XYZ file of C-alpha atoms in Angstrom:
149
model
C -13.839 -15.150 12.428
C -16.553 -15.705 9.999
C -16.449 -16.994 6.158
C -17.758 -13.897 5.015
C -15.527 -11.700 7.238
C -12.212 -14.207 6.145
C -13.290 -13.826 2.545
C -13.905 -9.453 2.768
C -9.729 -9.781 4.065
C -8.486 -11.850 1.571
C -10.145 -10.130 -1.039
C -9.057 -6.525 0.361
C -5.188 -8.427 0.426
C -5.795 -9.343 -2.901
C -6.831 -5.911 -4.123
C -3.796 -4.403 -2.130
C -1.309 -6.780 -4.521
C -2.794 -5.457 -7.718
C -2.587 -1.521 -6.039
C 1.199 -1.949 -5.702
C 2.092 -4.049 -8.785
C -0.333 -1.103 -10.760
C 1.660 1.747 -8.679
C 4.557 0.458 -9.613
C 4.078 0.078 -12.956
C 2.681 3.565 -13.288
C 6.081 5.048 -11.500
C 8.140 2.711 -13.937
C 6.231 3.979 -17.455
C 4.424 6.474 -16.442
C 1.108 4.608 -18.404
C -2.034 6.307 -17.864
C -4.062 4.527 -14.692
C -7.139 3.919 -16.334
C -4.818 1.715 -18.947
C -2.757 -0.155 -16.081
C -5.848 -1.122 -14.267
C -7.968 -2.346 -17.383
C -5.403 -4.378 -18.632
C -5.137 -5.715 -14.952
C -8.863 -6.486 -14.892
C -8.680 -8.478 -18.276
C -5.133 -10.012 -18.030
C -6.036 -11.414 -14.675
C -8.937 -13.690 -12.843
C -10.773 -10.761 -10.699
C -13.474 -12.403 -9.361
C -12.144 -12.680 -5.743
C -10.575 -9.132 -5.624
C -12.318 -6.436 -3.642
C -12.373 -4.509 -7.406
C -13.564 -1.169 -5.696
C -10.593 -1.429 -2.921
C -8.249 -1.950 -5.665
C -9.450 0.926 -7.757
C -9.131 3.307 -4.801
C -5.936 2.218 -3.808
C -4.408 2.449 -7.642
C -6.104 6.027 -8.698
C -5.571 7.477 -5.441
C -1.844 6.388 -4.089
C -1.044 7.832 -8.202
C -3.126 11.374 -7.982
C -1.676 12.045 -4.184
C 1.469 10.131 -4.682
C 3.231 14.257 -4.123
C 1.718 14.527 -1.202
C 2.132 11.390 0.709
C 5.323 11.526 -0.794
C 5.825 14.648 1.714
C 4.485 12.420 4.376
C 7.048 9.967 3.753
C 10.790 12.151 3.462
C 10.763 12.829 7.096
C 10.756 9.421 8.142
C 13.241 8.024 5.468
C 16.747 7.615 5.862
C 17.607 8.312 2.310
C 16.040 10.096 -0.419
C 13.070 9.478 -2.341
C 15.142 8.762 -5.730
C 17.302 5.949 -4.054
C 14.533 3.487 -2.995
C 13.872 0.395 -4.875
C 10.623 0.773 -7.348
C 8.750 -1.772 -5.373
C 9.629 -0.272 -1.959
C 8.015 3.257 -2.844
C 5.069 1.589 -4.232
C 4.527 -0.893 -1.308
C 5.642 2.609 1.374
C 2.780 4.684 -1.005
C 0.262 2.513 -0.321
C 1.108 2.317 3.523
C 1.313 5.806 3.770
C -2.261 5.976 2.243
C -3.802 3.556 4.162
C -2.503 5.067 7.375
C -3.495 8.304 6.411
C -7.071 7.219 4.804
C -7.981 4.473 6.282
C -8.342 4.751 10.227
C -10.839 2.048 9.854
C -7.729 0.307 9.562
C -5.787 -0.568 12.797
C -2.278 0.307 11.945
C -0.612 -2.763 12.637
C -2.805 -4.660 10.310
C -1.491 -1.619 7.557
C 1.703 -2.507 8.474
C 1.093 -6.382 8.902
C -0.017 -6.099 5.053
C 2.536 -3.520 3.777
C 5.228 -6.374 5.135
C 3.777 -9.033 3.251
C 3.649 -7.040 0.238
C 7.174 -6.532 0.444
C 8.060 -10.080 1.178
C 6.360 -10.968 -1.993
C 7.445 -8.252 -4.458
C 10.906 -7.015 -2.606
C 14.152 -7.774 -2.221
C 15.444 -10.033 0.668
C 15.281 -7.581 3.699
C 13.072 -4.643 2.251
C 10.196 -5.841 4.189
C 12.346 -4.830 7.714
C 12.878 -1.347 6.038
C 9.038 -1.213 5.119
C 8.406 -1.851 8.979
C 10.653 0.588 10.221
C 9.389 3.374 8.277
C 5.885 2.654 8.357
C 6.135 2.269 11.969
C 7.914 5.503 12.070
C 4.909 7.390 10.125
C 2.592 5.401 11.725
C 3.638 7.342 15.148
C 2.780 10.436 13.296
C -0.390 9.614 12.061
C -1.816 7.379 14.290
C -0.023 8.354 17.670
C -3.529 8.129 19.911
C -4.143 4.595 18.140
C -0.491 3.375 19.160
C -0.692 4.893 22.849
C -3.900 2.736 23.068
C -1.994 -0.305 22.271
C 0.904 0.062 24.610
């Protein structure tokens, strides 16, 4: 894999770990998004975030968090209300990017979702990220998955 192509990853990872600490914060307080992600953008060093990825993935996971939301009940095993702040944000932005993104192969979505979790969660929330993402994925992207069998 190329410099260039390494760097476009880590900087989309990097934008991804902004999303869900912003997402997070919004479900938490409520703040206004344009507020969360400019004091993001000052408060931290930027410079090797994908800054357009991470403004998508904060404004949009907040204005359709309803409807992916929806997408998400049917493949939890509780209710909405009893997951762990960090968990919904980190299972929002999953949702999204398997909905939105098909550019996206799902296991890297998932892959990244994990890692989120691992970093932000508590000790075994990144297996229940995995299961339900996996779960949803099979919804969303059941061709994609019957290609990789």
């Amino acid at each position: 894999m190329s410099q260039t192509l390494q760097a476009a990853y880590a900087a989309k990872r990097k934008a991804r770990r902004f999303a869900v600490q912003g997402i997070y914060e919004w479900q938490m307080s409520q703040n206004p998004v344009h507020e969360i992600e400019a004091r993001t953008r000052v408060e931290n060093a930027m410079h090797k975030v994908d800054l357009n990825y991470y403004h998508e993935l904060l404004t949009q996971v907040v204005a359709q968090h309803e409807a992916l939301d929806e997408l998400l009940i049917p493949v939890l095993d509780r209710e909405l209300s009893a997951l762990d702040g960090v968990e919904l944000a980190t299972l929002r932005l999953g949702a999204y990017e398997l909905r939105d993104h098909l550019e996206i192969p799902y296991r890297v979505v998932l892959d990244e979702a994990i890692e989120l979790a691992k970093h932000f969660g508590g000790a075994d929330s990144h297996k229940y990220i995995n299961g339900v993402l996996d779960r949803l994925s099979s919804k969303l992207r059941e061709a994609e998955k019957q290609q990789a069998k």
